[in-house]
Amino acid sequence: MNKRKMIILTVLLLLVSPKLVNAARGCCSRHGGVCGCTTYGKNLCCDGSVSPSCTCTPPRVAGCTDPNADNYNAAANYNDNSCFYTILGCMDRNAMNYKPEANKDDGSCQYEIKGCTDKKAKNYNEQANKDDGSCEYIIEGCTDPNAKNYNIEANQDDGTCLYRKEKKKSDDGNKNLIIDSSDEEEPDSLGPIGVLLVAGASGYAYSRFNKKKKASKSIICDKCGNPINAGTKYCIHCGTSIKPKNRFCMKCGSPLQGPAKFCMKCGNKVEPIQPTQKNK
C-alpha cells in the first residue's frame, strides 16, 4: 500500500513540475531574467522590459504625486509634501495691490497716484487713483481788478467787466467833461450827480450837474413858438401873456391841472397869477 502511494505521488509531481518551470521561466525568462522591480510593482527584466504578469514589492520613491503641481513626479510612489504650485500676483510690497501669497509676479502691480479725480474739475487727472484735494473748478466772472464788478473768486473771464468812465480834459479844455469813449454802463458812483450829453469840440461828452438843483423845465410859446422857462408869465421873445392852461409848478416844473392850488407831483403850493396893468 505504501508503495502504491509513492507511485501516485511521483506521477502527480511529474505532471505539475512543467507548469512550475514554465511559470518561473515566464518572469523575464526570455528577457535576461529579473533585474529589479518597478515603482508600480512589476518585475523589471534585465533587457529593460517589464514583465506583464510577475509582480514584486516596488522600491519607495518619494516625490510630489499631485499632477496639478508644478513639480509633479510621475515616478514617485510616495508623496513627500514637496508639491509646488504657482500663485500669480503682484509681489511688490510698495504696490497698492501687493499679494503676499504670490510666488510669481504677473506684472499687475498698481501704485498710488495722487491728483484730482473729479472729472468736472479743470485740472482733472485721469491717471490719478487717489484724490489729494487739489481739484480746481471754473468760476466765470470779471477777472480784471480795475473793473467795478471785479469778482475775486472768478478764474475765467466771461467778458462782463464794467469800467468807470475815464475823467480827462476834452479838446476844448473843459475839465468837467467825461468823454464818452465806449458803450459801457454809466457808473453808479456819480450818486446825485446827473449826466447831460453835450456837444463839444471832441465829440459828445457828459457834463455833470447836481441833481439837487433841478434844471428849469421849458415850455413853448403858443404865439412865437420859442422856448421859455416854465412859470413865466410873459414870453420873453414876443411878450405874449402865458395863459393859465400853460401853468407849471415853480418847484418841480410839472404841468398844473386847471385852477389847481397845489402841485399834484410835489405838493408845492401854487401862487395865484397877479393881474397886470394891461389885464386890468
PDB file of C-alpha atoms in Angstrom:
ATOM      1  CA  MET A   1       0.000   0.000   0.000  1.00  0.00           C
ATOM      2  CA  ASN A   2       2.778   2.386   0.743  1.00  0.00           C
ATOM      3  CA  LYS A   3       4.432   1.581  -2.488  1.00  0.00           C
ATOM      4  CA  ARG A   4       1.284   2.312  -4.362  1.00  0.00           C
ATOM      5  CA  LYS A   5       1.030   5.774  -2.708  1.00  0.00           C
ATOM      6  CA  MET A   6       4.570   6.585  -3.642  1.00  0.00           C
ATOM      7  CA  ILE A   7       3.866   5.777  -7.267  1.00  0.00           C
ATOM      8  CA  ILE A   8       0.815   8.086  -7.298  1.00  0.00           C
ATOM      9  CA  LEU A   9       2.752  10.987  -5.737  1.00  0.00           C
ATOM     10  CA  THR A  10       5.551  10.556  -8.252  1.00  0.00           C
ATOM     11  CA  VAL A  11       3.119  10.742 -11.143  1.00  0.00           C
ATOM     12  CA  LEU A  12       1.491  13.842  -9.754  1.00  0.00           C
ATOM     13  CA  LEU A  13       4.844  15.606  -9.332  1.00  0.00           C
ATOM     14  CA  LEU A  14       5.782  14.805 -12.908  1.00  0.00           C
ATOM     15  CA  LEU A  15       2.503  16.336 -14.094  1.00  0.00           C
ATOM     16  CA  VAL A  16       2.837  19.540 -12.046  1.00  0.00           C
ATOM     17  CA  SER A  17       6.568  20.300 -12.356  1.00  0.00           C
ATOM     18  CA  PRO A  18       6.485  21.507 -16.027  1.00  0.00           C
ATOM     19  CA  LYS A  19       3.946  24.227 -15.121  1.00  0.00           C
ATOM     20  CA  LEU A  20       6.134  25.416 -12.249  1.00  0.00           C
ATOM     21  CA  VAL A  21       9.147  25.572 -14.543  1.00  0.00           C
ATOM     22  CA  ASN A  22       7.185  27.453 -17.183  1.00  0.00           C
ATOM     23  CA  ALA A  23       5.890  29.893 -14.541  1.00  0.00           C
ATOM     24  CA  ALA A  24       9.418  30.570 -13.397  1.00  0.00           C
ATOM     25  CA  ARG A  25      10.558  30.950 -16.940  1.00  0.00           C
ATOM     26  CA  GLY A  26       7.654  33.440 -17.691  1.00  0.00           C
ATOM     27  CA  CYS A  27       9.120  36.092 -15.320  1.00  0.00           C
ATOM     28  CA  CYS A  28      11.656  37.616 -17.731  1.00  0.00           C
ATOM     29  CA  SER A  29      12.932  34.123 -18.621  1.00  0.00           C
ATOM     30  CA  ARG A  30      13.331  35.136 -22.227  1.00  0.00           C
ATOM     31  CA  HIS A  31      14.471  38.721 -21.398  1.00  0.00           C
ATOM     32  CA  GLY A  32      17.617  38.045 -19.497  1.00  0.00           C
ATOM     33  CA  GLY A  33      15.928  37.326 -16.200  1.00  0.00           C
ATOM     34  CA  VAL A  34      14.640  39.642 -13.456  1.00  0.00           C
ATOM     35  CA  CYS A  35      16.878  42.591 -12.604  1.00  0.00           C
ATOM     36  CA  GLY A  36      14.593  44.734 -10.492  1.00  0.00           C
ATOM     37  CA  CYS A  37      11.129  45.875  -9.555  1.00  0.00           C
ATOM     38  CA  THR A  38       9.227  48.839 -10.991  1.00  0.00           C
ATOM     39  CA  THR A  39       7.684  51.500  -8.782  1.00  0.00           C
ATOM     40  CA  TYR A  40       4.247  50.144  -9.539  1.00  0.00           C
ATOM     41  CA  GLY A  41       5.127  46.514  -8.502  1.00  0.00           C
ATOM     42  CA  LYS A  42       6.047  44.730 -11.781  1.00  0.00           C
ATOM     43  CA  ASN A  43       9.261  42.779 -12.398  1.00  0.00           C
ATOM     44  CA  LEU A  44      11.827  44.701 -14.374  1.00  0.00           C
ATOM     45  CA  CYS A  45      13.652  42.482 -16.856  1.00  0.00           C
ATOM     46  CA  CYS A  46      17.377  42.791 -17.441  1.00  0.00           C
ATOM     47  CA  ASP A  47      16.856  43.905 -21.038  1.00  0.00           C
ATOM     48  CA  GLY A  48      14.750  46.859 -19.821  1.00  0.00           C
ATOM     49  CA  SER A  49      11.379  45.309 -20.476  1.00  0.00           C
ATOM     50  CA  VAL A  50       8.682  44.868 -17.838  1.00  0.00           C
ATOM     51  CA  SER A  51       7.017  41.580 -17.020  1.00  0.00           C
ATOM     52  CA  PRO A  52       3.284  41.838 -17.719  1.00  0.00           C
ATOM     53  CA  SER A  53       2.287  39.375 -15.013  1.00  0.00           C
ATOM     54  CA  CYS A  54       5.057  38.910 -12.486  1.00  0.00           C
ATOM     55  CA  THR A  55       4.655  41.214  -9.503  1.00  0.00           C
ATOM     56  CA  CYS A  56       7.058  42.373  -6.875  1.00  0.00           C
ATOM     57  CA  THR A  57       7.370  44.780  -3.974  1.00  0.00           C
ATOM     58  CA  PRO A  58       8.319  48.161  -5.507  1.00  0.00           C
ATOM     59  CA  PRO A  59      11.050  50.347  -4.002  1.00  0.00           C
ATOM     60  CA  ARG A  60       9.994  53.552  -2.211  1.00  0.00           C
ATOM     61  CA  VAL A  61      10.317  56.636  -4.434  1.00  0.00           C
ATOM     62  CA  ALA A  62       9.493  59.906  -2.652  1.00  0.00           C
ATOM     63  CA  GLY A  63       8.292  62.998  -4.501  1.00  0.00           C
ATOM     64  CA  CYS A  64       5.264  65.069  -5.481  1.00  0.00           C
ATOM     65  CA  THR A  65       2.483  62.835  -6.630  1.00  0.00           C
ATOM     66  CA  ASP A  66      -0.051  65.626  -7.481  1.00  0.00           C
ATOM     67  CA  PRO A  67      -0.390  66.020 -11.287  1.00  0.00           C
ATOM     68  CA  ASN A  68      -1.599  69.627 -10.762  1.00  0.00           C
ATOM     69  CA  ALA A  69       1.613  70.641  -9.032  1.00  0.00           C
ATOM     70  CA  ASP A  70       4.434  72.383 -10.848  1.00  0.00           C
ATOM     71  CA  ASN A  71       6.927  69.725  -9.642  1.00  0.00           C
ATOM     72  CA  TYR A  72       4.833  66.615 -10.190  1.00  0.00           C
ATOM     73  CA  ASN A  73       6.967  63.438 -10.274  1.00  0.00           C
ATOM     74  CA  ALA A  74       5.376  60.645 -12.265  1.00  0.00           C
ATOM     75  CA  ALA A  75       7.870  58.104 -10.900  1.00  0.00           C
ATOM     76  CA  ALA A  76       7.129  58.878  -7.268  1.00  0.00           C
ATOM     77  CA  ASN A  77       5.008  56.432  -5.316  1.00  0.00           C
ATOM     78  CA  TYR A  78       5.293  58.261  -2.032  1.00  0.00           C
ATOM     79  CA  ASN A  79       4.174  61.884  -1.557  1.00  0.00           C
ATOM     80  CA  ASP A  80       6.745  63.760   0.437  1.00  0.00           C
ATOM     81  CA  ASN A  81       4.706  67.011   0.595  1.00  0.00           C
ATOM     82  CA  SER A  82       7.119  68.743  -1.742  1.00  0.00           C
ATOM     83  CA  CYS A  83       4.460  69.751  -4.265  1.00  0.00           C
ATOM     84  CA  PHE A  84       4.862  73.313  -5.509  1.00  0.00           C
ATOM     85  CA  TYR A  85       2.086  75.413  -7.000  1.00  0.00           C
ATOM     86  CA  THR A  86       2.383  78.710  -8.936  1.00  0.00           C
ATOM     87  CA  ILE A  87       0.425  81.639  -7.471  1.00  0.00           C
ATOM     88  CA  LEU A  88       0.329  84.655  -9.751  1.00  0.00           C
ATOM     89  CA  GLY A  89       0.046  88.196  -8.403  1.00  0.00           C
ATOM     90  CA  CYS A  90       1.832  91.420  -7.522  1.00  0.00           C
ATOM     91  CA  MET A  91       4.926  90.742  -5.446  1.00  0.00           C
ATOM     92  CA  ASP A  92       5.967  94.389  -4.829  1.00  0.00           C
ATOM     93  CA  ARG A  93       5.306  95.393  -1.223  1.00  0.00           C
ATOM     94  CA  ASN A  94       5.100  99.071  -2.225  1.00  0.00           C
ATOM     95  CA  ALA A  95       2.223  98.441  -4.631  1.00  0.00           C
ATOM     96  CA  MET A  96      -1.419  99.055  -3.724  1.00  0.00           C
ATOM     97  CA  ASN A  97      -2.397  95.504  -4.757  1.00  0.00           C
ATOM     98  CA  TYR A  98       0.509  93.613  -3.194  1.00  0.00           C
ATOM     99  CA  LYS A  99      -0.312  89.889  -2.872  1.00  0.00           C
ATOM    100  CA  PRO A 100       1.758  88.263  -0.089  1.00  0.00           C
ATOM    101  CA  GLU A 101       0.902  84.679  -1.102  1.00  0.00           C
ATOM    102  CA  ALA A 102       2.019  85.198  -4.715  1.00  0.00           C
ATOM    103  CA  ASN A 103       5.239  83.430  -5.784  1.00  0.00           C
ATOM    104  CA  LYS A 104       5.296  84.648  -9.380  1.00  0.00           C
ATOM    105  CA  ASP A 105       4.844  88.279 -10.379  1.00  0.00           C
ATOM    106  CA  ASP A 106       2.320  88.742 -13.180  1.00  0.00           C
ATOM    107  CA  GLY A 107       3.002  92.449 -13.824  1.00  0.00           C
ATOM    108  CA  SER A 108      -0.296  93.578 -12.302  1.00  0.00           C
ATOM    109  CA  CYS A 109       1.166  95.871  -9.643  1.00  0.00           C
ATOM    110  CA  GLN A 110      -0.648  99.191  -9.207  1.00  0.00           C
ATOM    111  CA  TYR A 111       0.852 102.217  -7.486  1.00  0.00           C
ATOM    112  CA  GLU A 112      -0.764 105.214  -5.767  1.00  0.00           C
ATOM    113  CA  ILE A 113      -1.016 108.291  -7.962  1.00  0.00           C
ATOM    114  CA  LYS A 114      -2.292 111.386  -6.191  1.00  0.00           C
ATOM    115  CA  GLY A 115      -4.230 114.080  -8.002  1.00  0.00           C
ATOM    116  CA  CYS A 116      -7.686 115.446  -8.801  1.00  0.00           C
ATOM    117  CA  THR A 117     -10.112 112.624  -9.531  1.00  0.00           C
ATOM    118  CA  ASP A 118     -13.202 114.774 -10.244  1.00  0.00           C
ATOM    119  CA  LYS A 119     -13.964 114.823 -13.983  1.00  0.00           C
ATOM    120  CA  LYS A 120     -15.812 118.137 -13.582  1.00  0.00           C
ATOM    121  CA  ALA A 121     -12.675 119.913 -12.351  1.00  0.00           C
ATOM    122  CA  LYS A 122     -10.468 121.794 -14.803  1.00  0.00           C
ATOM    123  CA  ASN A 123      -7.341 120.028 -13.516  1.00  0.00           C
ATOM    124  CA  TYR A 124      -8.803 116.500 -13.597  1.00  0.00           C
ATOM    125  CA  ASN A 125      -6.046 113.850 -13.725  1.00  0.00           C
ATOM    126  CA  GLU A 126      -7.247 110.709 -15.452  1.00  0.00           C
ATOM    127  CA  GLN A 127      -4.226 108.763 -14.158  1.00  0.00           C
ATOM    128  CA  ALA A 128      -4.821 109.653 -10.511  1.00  0.00           C
ATOM    129  CA  ASN A 129      -6.316 106.947  -8.286  1.00  0.00           C
ATOM    130  CA  LYS A 130      -6.299 108.902  -5.010  1.00  0.00           C
ATOM    131  CA  ASP A 131      -7.790 112.374  -4.647  1.00  0.00           C
ATOM    132  CA  ASP A 132      -5.462 114.841  -2.934  1.00  0.00           C
ATOM    133  CA  GLY A 133      -7.949 117.709  -2.634  1.00  0.00           C
ATOM    134  CA  SER A 134      -6.288 119.750  -5.379  1.00  0.00           C
ATOM    135  CA  CYS A 135      -9.306 119.985  -7.694  1.00  0.00           C
ATOM    136  CA  GLU A 136      -9.921 123.415  -9.212  1.00  0.00           C
ATOM    137  CA  TYR A 137     -13.191 124.473 -10.771  1.00  0.00           C
ATOM    138  CA  ILE A 138     -14.021 127.108 -13.380  1.00  0.00           C
ATOM    139  CA  ILE A 139     -15.680 130.187 -11.903  1.00  0.00           C
ATOM    140  CA  GLU A 140     -16.761 132.634 -14.576  1.00  0.00           C
ATOM    141  CA  GLY A 141     -16.842 136.349 -13.942  1.00  0.00           C
ATOM    142  CA  CYS A 142     -14.901 139.564 -14.353  1.00  0.00           C
ATOM    143  CA  THR A 143     -11.233 138.928 -13.562  1.00  0.00           C
ATOM    144  CA  ASP A 144      -9.961 142.496 -14.062  1.00  0.00           C
ATOM    145  CA  PRO A 145      -9.218 144.141 -10.672  1.00  0.00           C
ATOM    146  CA  ASN A 146      -9.679 147.552 -12.327  1.00  0.00           C
ATOM    147  CA  ALA A 147     -13.314 146.832 -13.222  1.00  0.00           C
ATOM    148  CA  LYS A 148     -16.077 147.926 -10.885  1.00  0.00           C
ATOM    149  CA  ASN A 149     -17.673 144.434 -10.952  1.00  0.00           C
ATOM    150  CA  TYR A 150     -14.399 142.558 -10.360  1.00  0.00           C
ATOM    151  CA  ASN A 151     -15.023 139.072  -8.971  1.00  0.00           C
ATOM    152  CA  ILE A 152     -12.141 137.991  -6.756  1.00  0.00           C
ATOM    153  CA  GLU A 153     -13.274 134.347  -6.905  1.00  0.00           C
ATOM    154  CA  ALA A 154     -13.507 134.187 -10.710  1.00  0.00           C
ATOM    155  CA  ASN A 155     -10.743 132.368 -12.575  1.00  0.00           C
ATOM    156  CA  GLN A 156     -12.148 132.638 -16.096  1.00  0.00           C
ATOM    157  CA  ASP A 157     -13.146 135.950 -17.586  1.00  0.00           C
ATOM    158  CA  ASP A 158     -16.606 135.935 -19.185  1.00  0.00           C
ATOM    159  CA  GLY A 159     -16.406 139.375 -20.770  1.00  0.00           C
ATOM    160  CA  THR A 160     -18.799 141.058 -18.320  1.00  0.00           C
ATOM    161  CA  CYS A 161     -16.350 143.585 -16.861  1.00  0.00           C
ATOM    162  CA  LEU A 162     -17.722 147.111 -16.389  1.00  0.00           C
ATOM    163  CA  TYR A 163     -15.453 150.137 -16.104  1.00  0.00           C
ATOM    164  CA  ARG A 164     -15.912 153.649 -14.745  1.00  0.00           C
ATOM    165  CA  LYS A 165     -15.762 156.483 -17.254  1.00  0.00           C
ATOM    166  CA  GLU A 166     -12.306 157.930 -17.543  1.00  0.00           C
ATOM    167  CA  LYS A 167     -12.041 161.569 -16.410  1.00  0.00           C
ATOM    168  CA  LYS A 168      -9.922 163.652 -18.729  1.00  0.00           C
ATOM    169  CA  LYS A 169      -9.838 167.026 -20.430  1.00  0.00           C
ATOM    170  CA  SER A 170     -11.761 167.468 -23.654  1.00  0.00           C
ATOM    171  CA  ASP A 171     -10.251 169.210 -26.646  1.00  0.00           C
ATOM    172  CA  ASP A 172     -11.846 172.496 -25.574  1.00  0.00           C
ATOM    173  CA  GLY A 173     -10.165 172.352 -22.152  1.00  0.00           C
ATOM    174  CA  ASN A 174     -13.292 171.649 -20.119  1.00  0.00           C
ATOM    175  CA  LYS A 175     -12.163 169.646 -17.077  1.00  0.00           C
ATOM    176  CA  ASN A 176     -15.724 168.825 -16.081  1.00  0.00           C
ATOM    177  CA  LEU A 177     -16.356 166.736 -19.173  1.00  0.00           C
ATOM    178  CA  ILE A 178     -16.205 162.970 -19.115  1.00  0.00           C
ATOM    179  CA  ILE A 179     -15.501 161.743 -22.625  1.00  0.00           C
ATOM    180  CA  ASP A 180     -17.880 159.006 -23.763  1.00  0.00           C
ATOM    181  CA  SER A 181     -15.338 156.661 -25.357  1.00  0.00           C
ATOM    182  CA  SER A 182     -17.356 153.451 -25.130  1.00  0.00           C
ATOM    183  CA  ASP A 183     -20.816 151.971 -24.769  1.00  0.00           C
ATOM    184  CA  GLU A 184     -20.180 150.838 -21.218  1.00  0.00           C
ATOM    185  CA  GLU A 185     -22.712 151.314 -18.470  1.00  0.00           C
ATOM    186  CA  GLU A 186     -22.683 154.635 -16.675  1.00  0.00           C
ATOM    187  CA  PRO A 187     -21.100 154.137 -13.202  1.00  0.00           C
ATOM    188  CA  ASP A 188     -23.261 154.349 -10.128  1.00  0.00           C
ATOM    189  CA  SER A 189     -20.603 156.300  -8.244  1.00  0.00           C
ATOM    190  CA  LEU A 190     -21.922 159.570  -9.645  1.00  0.00           C
ATOM    191  CA  GLY A 191     -24.612 159.316  -6.974  1.00  0.00           C
ATOM    192  CA  PRO A 192     -26.692 162.505  -7.014  1.00  0.00           C
ATOM    193  CA  ILE A 193     -24.650 163.904  -9.892  1.00  0.00           C
ATOM    194  CA  GLY A 194     -26.576 163.840 -13.149  1.00  0.00           C
ATOM    195  CA  VAL A 195     -25.204 163.393 -16.664  1.00  0.00           C
ATOM    196  CA  LEU A 196     -26.124 165.589 -19.615  1.00  0.00           C
ATOM    197  CA  LEU A 197     -24.994 164.878 -23.166  1.00  0.00           C
ATOM    198  CA  VAL A 198     -23.207 167.949 -24.526  1.00  0.00           C
ATOM    199  CA  ALA A 199     -21.737 168.502 -27.978  1.00  0.00           C
ATOM    200  CA  GLY A 200     -18.168 169.719 -27.873  1.00  0.00           C
ATOM    201  CA  ALA A 201     -15.077 170.009 -29.997  1.00  0.00           C
ATOM    202  CA  SER A 202     -14.021 166.446 -29.114  1.00  0.00           C
ATOM    203  CA  GLY A 203     -17.408 164.918 -29.917  1.00  0.00           C
ATOM    204  CA  TYR A 204     -20.133 164.095 -27.468  1.00  0.00           C
ATOM    205  CA  ALA A 205     -19.259 164.335 -23.812  1.00  0.00           C
ATOM    206  CA  TYR A 206     -21.020 164.048 -20.482  1.00  0.00           C
ATOM    207  CA  SER A 207     -21.342 167.222 -18.464  1.00  0.00           C
ATOM    208  CA  ARG A 208     -22.139 166.644 -14.825  1.00  0.00           C
ATOM    209  CA  PHE A 209     -24.611 168.721 -12.907  1.00  0.00           C
ATOM    210  CA  ASN A 210     -26.092 168.493  -9.468  1.00  0.00           C
ATOM    211  CA  LYS A 211     -29.435 166.710  -9.424  1.00  0.00           C
ATOM    212  CA  LYS A 212     -30.434 168.553  -6.266  1.00  0.00           C
ATOM    213  CA  LYS A 213     -30.585 171.755  -8.272  1.00  0.00           C
ATOM    214  CA  LYS A 214     -33.200 170.785 -10.783  1.00  0.00           C
ATOM    215  CA  ALA A 215     -32.993 172.467 -14.161  1.00  0.00           C
ATOM    216  CA  SER A 216     -35.934 174.648 -15.084  1.00  0.00           C
ATOM    217  CA  LYS A 217     -38.275 172.962 -17.498  1.00  0.00           C
ATOM    218  CA  SER A 218     -39.107 174.715 -20.746  1.00  0.00           C
ATOM    219  CA  ILE A 219     -42.430 175.311 -22.442  1.00  0.00           C
ATOM    220  CA  ILE A 220     -43.246 176.566 -25.913  1.00  0.00           C
ATOM    221  CA  CYS A 221     -44.887 179.915 -26.501  1.00  0.00           C
ATOM    222  CA  ASP A 222     -48.185 179.421 -28.346  1.00  0.00           C
ATOM    223  CA  LYS A 223     -47.640 182.550 -30.451  1.00  0.00           C
ATOM    224  CA  CYS A 224     -43.973 182.670 -31.470  1.00  0.00           C
ATOM    225  CA  GLY A 225     -43.016 179.027 -30.843  1.00  0.00           C
ATOM    226  CA  ASN A 226     -39.872 179.899 -28.888  1.00  0.00           C
ATOM    227  CA  PRO A 227     -38.959 178.023 -25.688  1.00  0.00           C
ATOM    228  CA  ILE A 228     -39.416 179.836 -22.401  1.00  0.00           C
ATOM    229  CA  ASN A 229     -38.995 178.775 -18.773  1.00  0.00           C
ATOM    230  CA  ALA A 230     -41.957 177.145 -17.090  1.00  0.00           C
ATOM    231  CA  GLY A 231     -43.821 179.551 -14.814  1.00  0.00           C
ATOM    232  CA  THR A 232     -43.019 182.596 -16.926  1.00  0.00           C
ATOM    233  CA  LYS A 233     -45.979 184.958 -17.145  1.00  0.00           C
ATOM    234  CA  TYR A 234     -44.934 186.598 -20.411  1.00  0.00           C
ATOM    235  CA  CYS A 235     -42.978 185.312 -23.380  1.00  0.00           C
ATOM    236  CA  ILE A 236     -39.514 186.873 -23.359  1.00  0.00           C
ATOM    237  CA  HIS A 237     -39.434 186.743 -27.141  1.00  0.00           C
ATOM    238  CA  CYS A 238     -42.781 188.255 -28.166  1.00  0.00           C
ATOM    239  CA  GLY A 239     -44.327 189.487 -24.912  1.00  0.00           C
ATOM    240  CA  THR A 240     -47.426 187.335 -25.201  1.00  0.00           C
ATOM    241  CA  SER A 241     -49.148 186.596 -21.907  1.00  0.00           C
ATOM    242  CA  ILE A 242     -48.939 182.972 -20.938  1.00  0.00           C
ATOM    243  CA  LYS A 243     -52.407 181.569 -20.371  1.00  0.00           C
ATOM    244  CA  PRO A 244     -53.252 179.727 -17.155  1.00  0.00           C
ATOM    245  CA  LYS A 245     -53.583 176.470 -19.032  1.00  0.00           C
ATOM    246  CA  ASN A 246     -49.862 176.621 -19.608  1.00  0.00           C
ATOM    247  CA  ARG A 247     -49.086 176.990 -15.919  1.00  0.00           C
ATOM    248  CA  PHE A 248     -46.347 174.841 -14.406  1.00  0.00           C
ATOM    249  CA  CYS A 249     -45.220 174.200 -10.859  1.00  0.00           C
ATOM    250  CA  MET A 250     -42.475 176.662  -9.928  1.00  0.00           C
ATOM    251  CA  LYS A 251     -40.750 173.992  -7.827  1.00  0.00           C
ATOM    252  CA  CYS A 252     -40.733 170.815  -9.920  1.00  0.00           C
ATOM    253  CA  GLY A 253     -41.855 172.175 -13.311  1.00  0.00           C
ATOM    254  CA  SER A 254     -44.759 169.720 -13.652  1.00  0.00           C
ATOM    255  CA  PRO A 255     -47.841 170.982 -15.557  1.00  0.00           C
ATOM    256  CA  LEU A 256     -50.704 172.106 -13.374  1.00  0.00           C
ATOM    257  CA  GLN A 257     -54.210 170.836 -13.875  1.00  0.00           C
ATOM    258  CA  GLY A 258     -56.776 173.645 -14.232  1.00  0.00           C
ATOM    259  CA  PRO A 259     -57.061 176.013 -11.274  1.00  0.00           C
ATOM    260  CA  ALA A 260     -55.006 173.760  -9.020  1.00  0.00           C
ATOM    261  CA  LYS A 261     -53.807 175.280  -5.773  1.00  0.00           C
ATOM    262  CA  PHE A 262     -51.175 172.603  -5.107  1.00  0.00           C
ATOM    263  CA  CYS A 263     -48.899 170.629  -7.405  1.00  0.00           C
ATOM    264  CA  MET A 264     -50.086 167.044  -7.790  1.00  0.00           C
ATOM    265  CA  LYS A 265     -46.489 165.800  -8.091  1.00  0.00           C
ATOM    266  CA  CYS A 266     -44.538 167.575  -5.348  1.00  0.00           C
ATOM    267  CA  GLY A 267     -47.331 169.198  -3.286  1.00  0.00           C
ATOM    268  CA  ASN A 268     -45.938 172.715  -3.700  1.00  0.00           C
ATOM    269  CA  LYS A 269     -48.472 175.469  -3.180  1.00  0.00           C
ATOM    270  CA  VAL A 270     -49.369 177.247  -6.425  1.00  0.00           C
ATOM    271  CA  GLU A 271     -49.167 181.023  -6.223  1.00  0.00           C
ATOM    272  CA  PRO A 272     -52.065 182.744  -7.997  1.00  0.00           C
ATOM    273  CA  ILE A 273     -51.195 184.838 -11.059  1.00  0.00           C
ATOM    274  CA  GLN A 274     -51.289 188.540 -10.242  1.00  0.00           C
ATOM    275  CA  PRO A 275     -53.170 190.580 -12.838  1.00  0.00           C
ATOM    276  CA  THR A 276     -51.033 193.112 -14.701  1.00  0.00           C
ATOM    277  CA  GLN A 277     -51.906 196.677 -15.533  1.00  0.00           C
ATOM    278  CA  LYS A 278     -52.726 195.614 -19.069  1.00  0.00           C
ATOM    279  CA  ASN A 279     -55.076 192.902 -17.852  1.00  0.00           C
ATOM    280  CA  LYS A 280     -56.855 195.377 -15.648  1.00  0.00           C
TER     281      LYS A 280
END
